[in-house]
Every structure is written in C-alpha cells, then in structure tokens.
Amino acid sequence: ARAELMKMEKMEIVSQLAASISHEIRNPLTVVKGFIQLLQTEPLPRETKERYIRIALEEVERAEGIIHDYLTFAKPAPKETEPIDVAVELRKVLQMIAPMAHMHSVDLSSSLEHGIVIGNVQYFQQCFLNLLKNSIEAMPNGGTLRVTVENQETSVVITISDNGIGMTKEQVRRFGEPYFSTKEKGTGLGAMVAVKIIEQMGGTWKVESTVQKGTTLTITLPARQLRLLSSQQSANS
Ligand code: ADP
Ligand code: MG
C-alpha cells in the first residue's frame, strides 16, 4: 500500500509538470498569435511592423526557454522510477554543458563518488541541467564550476559550487519560486523545476550564497536502501 501511495504521488507530480508546461507555453503563444494577427492589419508603418516581429520572436524564444527548463530530456513514454547512479548521470550532464561552460570561460571540476538513488532519470538530468546552467550563467566573466558527490550510507550528497555573482539574502529566499528571475531573458522556472524534482525524490536542498563571491547548492538525496528494497520485494511476491 505504501508503494502504491508513493507511485500515485509520483504520477501526480508527473501530470503536474505536464499541466504546468502547457500552461506556461500558452502565454507566449497567445502573444505571438496576437502580434501575427496585428501584422495582418494593413497599412502598418515599417517600424511598427518591425516592433511586432521583434516581440513575436522574443516570445517564441521565451517558449523555447520554457521547454528547455522543463523538457530537455522528456521522452514520449517516460519510465517511472529506477535506480540512478548519481555519478554516471551527473557526468552525462556535465558533458552536455561542457560547450556552454567553454563559451563562458568556465572551468569544470568534479569529484564524483558512486551512489545510487531512486528516481526518474530524465527528471534527474533535467534537475541538474537547470542548476548547472544557472551556475554557469552566474559567472559572466568565467570561473570554476565544481560538482561533488559524496556517498554517505543513507544519503547521497551533491554540491554545486560556483564563484559567480552570488545572491542576496532576498534572492536566496526566493530561489525556486516560480517566475523569480533576475535575468533579462530568464524564465524563472528552471530552479522551480529542479526543486520540485529534488522534493519528488524525497531529497532536500540548501543554498548558501554571498554576493560577488559565489553560490553553493547542497542537495541531499536518500540513498537506495537495499535492505528495504529486498523486504519490499518479498512482500510483493
Ligand atoms: P532563470 O535562470 O530563467 O532566471 P531560474 O529559475 O533557473 O530562472 O533561476 C532563478 C533565479 O535564481 C535566477 O534568475 C538567479 O537570480 C538566481 N540563481 C539561480 N542560481 C544561481 C546561481 N548559481 N548564482 C546566482 N544566482 C542564481
Ligand atoms: Mg535558469
């Protein structure tokens, strides 16, 4: 019954994310549609036309950004949950962001112990992609992004540190709040999605940040309990 309940909670989060993305995408689409309709009204001064086109393009970019924050790894038929080797999956995400890091003159440094957690691997990757992307974006003049994983018996502890622009106390407080963004073209959804995924996995997170010094995120995820798993299996059979 407990496993059933957990499964239901997970399904709920999955459909919650699906519902939020269609909601989020609808707004920019409505704006794009409106401006295309306006472009059909003749005659229009050239500058007005150009302004409408610019706004429509910006909104399309916004929709792209939202899809990026939610669905980079989405597959048509997502597996629900499975054991995830944190080091293996984080290495994949680090590889993915390597070109972006390079472009921003950010060095990547990592020390990854193996540790197994239970979760949806696509969401796991989405979560860390969003967090690592934020760290790189926080270092406009370059720096070092360091990722560590420590396997601590009952939990797997992940830290993400940057020596970027940092956050004020108020910004730290609002971290993960939907639409909170200090970026000109930010969605304010990346951290929210990451935080939801961490909480869905039964994990906790902490932000430590100093303005102009940098930010460290500590994410603690429950480690897979082999003992629990085998007793659950025998209960099911
Ligand atoms: P976005 O990246 O689109 O702005 P996010 O939800 O990903 O939205 O992040 C929300 C805000 O949190 C960012 O705009 C930024 O102000 C702050 N933030 C997140 N991570 C960091 C970081 N590593 N360093 C400094 N600020 C950060
Ligand atoms: Mg972001």
CSV table of C-alpha atoms in Angstrom, one decimal, residues 15 33-34 38 43 68 75 99 108 116-117 119 141 143 148 158 164 180 185 193 208 215 224 237:
chain,number,residue,atom,x,y,z
A,15,SER,CA,1.0,15.2,-14.5
A,33,LYS,CA,-0.7,34.9,-32.3
A,34,GLY,CA,-1.9,38.3,-31.3
A,38,LEU,CA,-1.8,42.6,-35.9
A,43,PRO,CA,-1.3,49.5,-43.6
A,68,HIS,CA,14.3,23.8,-22.2
A,75,LYS,CA,10.6,11.0,-23.8
A,99,PRO,CA,30.4,23.5,-24.6
A,108,LEU,CA,34.6,22.4,-14.8
A,116,ILE,CA,22.5,5.1,-6.0
A,117,VAL,CA,19.3,7.0,-5.6
A,119,GLY,CA,14.1,8.5,-9.3
A,141,ASN,CA,33.4,36.6,-16.6
A,143,GLY,CA,35.2,31.0,-13.1
A,148,THR,CA,30.9,16.8,-5.9
A,158,ILE,CA,25.7,16.5,-4.1
A,164,GLY,CA,29.9,33.8,-9.7
A,180,PHE,CA,11.5,34.6,-9.9
A,185,LYS,CA,15.5,36.8,-20.7
A,193,VAL,CA,11.5,22.6,-11.7
A,208,GLU,CA,24.5,29.3,0.5
A,215,THR,CA,27.0,30.2,-4.6
A,224,ARG,CA,18.6,3.4,-2.2
A,237,SER,CA,5.8,-11.8,-4.2
